[in-house]
PDB file of C-alpha atoms in Angstrom:
ATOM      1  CA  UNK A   1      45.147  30.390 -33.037  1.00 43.00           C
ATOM      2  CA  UNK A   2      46.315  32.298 -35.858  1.00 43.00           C
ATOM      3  CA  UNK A   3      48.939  31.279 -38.501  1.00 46.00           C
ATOM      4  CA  UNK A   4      48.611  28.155 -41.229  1.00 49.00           C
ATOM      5  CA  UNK A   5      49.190  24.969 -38.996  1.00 53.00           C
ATOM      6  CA  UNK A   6      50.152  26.916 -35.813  1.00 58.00           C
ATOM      7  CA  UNK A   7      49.712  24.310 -33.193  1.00 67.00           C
ATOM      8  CA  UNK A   8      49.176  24.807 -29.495  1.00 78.00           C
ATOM      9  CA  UNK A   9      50.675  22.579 -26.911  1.00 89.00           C
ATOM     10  CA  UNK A  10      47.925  20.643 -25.017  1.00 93.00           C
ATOM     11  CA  UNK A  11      48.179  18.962 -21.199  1.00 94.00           C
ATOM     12  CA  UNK A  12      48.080  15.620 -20.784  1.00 95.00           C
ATOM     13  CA  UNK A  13      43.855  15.862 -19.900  1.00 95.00           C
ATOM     14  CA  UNK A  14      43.601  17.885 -22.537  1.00 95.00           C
ATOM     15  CA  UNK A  15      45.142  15.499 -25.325  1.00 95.00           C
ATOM     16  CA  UNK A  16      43.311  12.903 -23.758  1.00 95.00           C
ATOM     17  CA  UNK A  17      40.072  14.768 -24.204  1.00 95.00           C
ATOM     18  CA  UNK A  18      40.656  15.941 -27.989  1.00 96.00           C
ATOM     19  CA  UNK A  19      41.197  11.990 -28.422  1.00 96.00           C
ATOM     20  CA  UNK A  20      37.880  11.499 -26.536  1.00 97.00           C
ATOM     21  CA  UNK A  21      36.432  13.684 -28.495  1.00 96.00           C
ATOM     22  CA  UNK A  22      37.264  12.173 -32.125  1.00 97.00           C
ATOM     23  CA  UNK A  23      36.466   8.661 -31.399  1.00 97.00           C
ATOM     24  CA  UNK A  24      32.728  10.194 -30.016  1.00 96.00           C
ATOM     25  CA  UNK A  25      32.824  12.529 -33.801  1.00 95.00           C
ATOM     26  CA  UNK A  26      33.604   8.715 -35.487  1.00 94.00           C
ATOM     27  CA  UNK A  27      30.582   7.313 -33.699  1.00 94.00           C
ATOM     28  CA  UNK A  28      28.152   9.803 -34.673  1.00 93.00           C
ATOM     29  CA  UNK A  29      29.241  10.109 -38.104  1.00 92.00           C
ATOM     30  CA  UNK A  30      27.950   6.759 -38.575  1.00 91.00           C
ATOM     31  CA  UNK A  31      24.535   7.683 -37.580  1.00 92.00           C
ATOM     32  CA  UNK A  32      21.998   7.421 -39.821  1.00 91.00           C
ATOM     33  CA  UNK A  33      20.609  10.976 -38.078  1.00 92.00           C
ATOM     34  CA  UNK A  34      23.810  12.491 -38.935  1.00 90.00           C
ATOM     35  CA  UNK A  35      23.732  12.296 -42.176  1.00 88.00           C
ATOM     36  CA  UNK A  36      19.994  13.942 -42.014  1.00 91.00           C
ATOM     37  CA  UNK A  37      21.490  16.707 -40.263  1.00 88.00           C
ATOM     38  CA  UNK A  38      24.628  17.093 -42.989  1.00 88.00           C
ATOM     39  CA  UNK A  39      22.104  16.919 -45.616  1.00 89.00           C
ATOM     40  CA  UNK A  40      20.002  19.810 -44.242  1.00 88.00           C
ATOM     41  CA  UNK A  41      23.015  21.752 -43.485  1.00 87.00           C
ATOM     42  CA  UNK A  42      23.855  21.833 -46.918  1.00 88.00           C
ATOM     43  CA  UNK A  43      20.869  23.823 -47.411  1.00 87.00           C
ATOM     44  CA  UNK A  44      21.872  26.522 -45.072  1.00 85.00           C
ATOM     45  CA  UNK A  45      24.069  30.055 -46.973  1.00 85.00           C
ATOM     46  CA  UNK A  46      26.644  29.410 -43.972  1.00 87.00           C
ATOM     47  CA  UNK A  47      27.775  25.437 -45.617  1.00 90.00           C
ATOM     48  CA  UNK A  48      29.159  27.056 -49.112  1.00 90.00           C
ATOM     49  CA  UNK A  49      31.430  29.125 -46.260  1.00 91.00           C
ATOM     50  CA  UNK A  50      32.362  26.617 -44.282  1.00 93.00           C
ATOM     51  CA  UNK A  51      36.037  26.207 -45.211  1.00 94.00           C
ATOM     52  CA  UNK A  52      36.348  29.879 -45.782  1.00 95.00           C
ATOM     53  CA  UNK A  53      35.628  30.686 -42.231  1.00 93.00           C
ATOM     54  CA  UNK A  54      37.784  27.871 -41.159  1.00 94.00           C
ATOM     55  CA  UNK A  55      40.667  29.109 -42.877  1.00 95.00           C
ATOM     56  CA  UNK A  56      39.706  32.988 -41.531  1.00 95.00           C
ATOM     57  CA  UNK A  57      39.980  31.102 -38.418  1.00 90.00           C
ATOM     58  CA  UNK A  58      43.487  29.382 -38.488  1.00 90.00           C
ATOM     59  CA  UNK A  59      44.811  32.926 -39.547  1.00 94.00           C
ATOM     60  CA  UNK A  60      43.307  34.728 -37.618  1.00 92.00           C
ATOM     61  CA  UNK A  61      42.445  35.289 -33.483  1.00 84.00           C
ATOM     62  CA  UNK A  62      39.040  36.943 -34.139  1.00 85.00           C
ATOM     63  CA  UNK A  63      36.558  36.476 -36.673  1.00 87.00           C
ATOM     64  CA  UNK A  64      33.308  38.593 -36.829  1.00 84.00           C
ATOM     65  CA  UNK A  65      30.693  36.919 -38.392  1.00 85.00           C
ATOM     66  CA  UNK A  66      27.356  38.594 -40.444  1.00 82.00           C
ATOM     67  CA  UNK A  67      24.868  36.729 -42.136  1.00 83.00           C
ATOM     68  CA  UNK A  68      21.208  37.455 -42.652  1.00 84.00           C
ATOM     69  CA  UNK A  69      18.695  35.878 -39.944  1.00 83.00           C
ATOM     70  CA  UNK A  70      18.694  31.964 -40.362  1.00 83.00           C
ATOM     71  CA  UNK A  71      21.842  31.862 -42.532  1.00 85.00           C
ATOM     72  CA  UNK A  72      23.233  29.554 -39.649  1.00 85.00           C
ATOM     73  CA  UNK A  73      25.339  31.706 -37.539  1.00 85.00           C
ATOM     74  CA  UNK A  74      24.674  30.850 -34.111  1.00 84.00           C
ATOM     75  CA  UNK A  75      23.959  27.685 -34.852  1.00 85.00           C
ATOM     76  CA  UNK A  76      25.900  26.026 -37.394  1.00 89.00           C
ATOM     77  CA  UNK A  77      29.544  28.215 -37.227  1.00 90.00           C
ATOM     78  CA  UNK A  78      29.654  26.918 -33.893  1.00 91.00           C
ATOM     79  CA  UNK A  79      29.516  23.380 -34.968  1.00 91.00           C
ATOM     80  CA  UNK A  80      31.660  23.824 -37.780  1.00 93.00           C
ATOM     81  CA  UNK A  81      34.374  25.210 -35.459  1.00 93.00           C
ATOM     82  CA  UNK A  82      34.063  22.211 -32.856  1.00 94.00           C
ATOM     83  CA  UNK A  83      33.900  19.866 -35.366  1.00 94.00           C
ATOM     84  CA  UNK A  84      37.032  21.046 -37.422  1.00 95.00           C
ATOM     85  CA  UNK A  85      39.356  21.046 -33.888  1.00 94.00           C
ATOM     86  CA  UNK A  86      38.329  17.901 -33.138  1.00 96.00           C
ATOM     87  CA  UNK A  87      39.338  16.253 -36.517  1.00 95.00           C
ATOM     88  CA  UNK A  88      42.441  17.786 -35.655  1.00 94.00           C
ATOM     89  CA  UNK A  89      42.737  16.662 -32.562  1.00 95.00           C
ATOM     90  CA  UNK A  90      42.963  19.482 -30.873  1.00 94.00           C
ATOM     91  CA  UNK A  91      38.942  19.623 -29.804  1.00 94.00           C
ATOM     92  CA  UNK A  92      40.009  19.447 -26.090  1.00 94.00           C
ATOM     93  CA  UNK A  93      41.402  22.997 -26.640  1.00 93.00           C
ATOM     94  CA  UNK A  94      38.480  24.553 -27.717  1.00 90.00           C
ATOM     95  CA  UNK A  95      36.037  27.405 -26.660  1.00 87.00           C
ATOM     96  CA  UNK A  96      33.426  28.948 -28.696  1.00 84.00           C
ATOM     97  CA  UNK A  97      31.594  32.333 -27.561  1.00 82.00           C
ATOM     98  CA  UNK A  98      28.411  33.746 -29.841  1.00 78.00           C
ATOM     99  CA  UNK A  99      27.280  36.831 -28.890  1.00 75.00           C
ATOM    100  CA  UNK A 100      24.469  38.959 -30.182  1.00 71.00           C
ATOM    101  CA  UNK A 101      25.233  42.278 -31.691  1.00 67.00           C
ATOM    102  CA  UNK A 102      21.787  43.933 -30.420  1.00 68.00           C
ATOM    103  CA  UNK A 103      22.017  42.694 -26.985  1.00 60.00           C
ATOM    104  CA  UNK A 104      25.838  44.105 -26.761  1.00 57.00           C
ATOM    105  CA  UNK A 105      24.579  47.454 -28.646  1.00 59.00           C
ATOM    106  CA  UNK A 106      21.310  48.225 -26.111  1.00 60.00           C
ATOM    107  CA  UNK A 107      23.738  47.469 -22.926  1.00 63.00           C
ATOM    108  CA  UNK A 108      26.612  49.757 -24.340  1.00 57.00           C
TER     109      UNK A 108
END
């Protein structure tokens, strides 16, 4: 969705899922395991990033991402991105593909 606070329209199910979708974020945030996982994000190059991306994101409709092995690519941008359109309600809207560069480049 590029553009600073461009907002899609969502259907009815959808809206009602973004909402389901915060209230389950609330829950878990409250988790004594979720603040273990926060803590060893923070450890992982990807977290100082975080609202870079997510601002590359908002302006832009794709974002190719590098990183060396284990900087948190497949597995944290992901969650960033989910966790960011849910806080803004719009989680019912989202999709999130990874590929894998070397997979795509031995097919092609």
């Amino acid at each position: 969705r590029p553009g600073e606070g461009a907002e899609v329209e969502q259907t009815e199910e959808q809206a009602a899922l973004s909402r389901e979708l915060l209230e389950d974020l609330h829950r878990r945030e409250s988790a004594p395991e979720w603040k273990e996982m926060r803590e060893a994000q923070r450890s992982l190059p990807m977290f100082s990033e975080r609202m870079t991306l997510l601002e590359a994101l908002r302006q832009n409709q794709v974002v190719v991402i590098s990183g060396q092995t284990g900087c948190g690519k497949t597995t944290q941008v992901p969650q960033y991105i989910v966790e960011d359109m849910v806080r803004r309600e719009q989680g019912g809207l989202c999709n999130v593909i990874c590929t894998q560069p070397r997979r795509i480049s031995a097919i092609s």
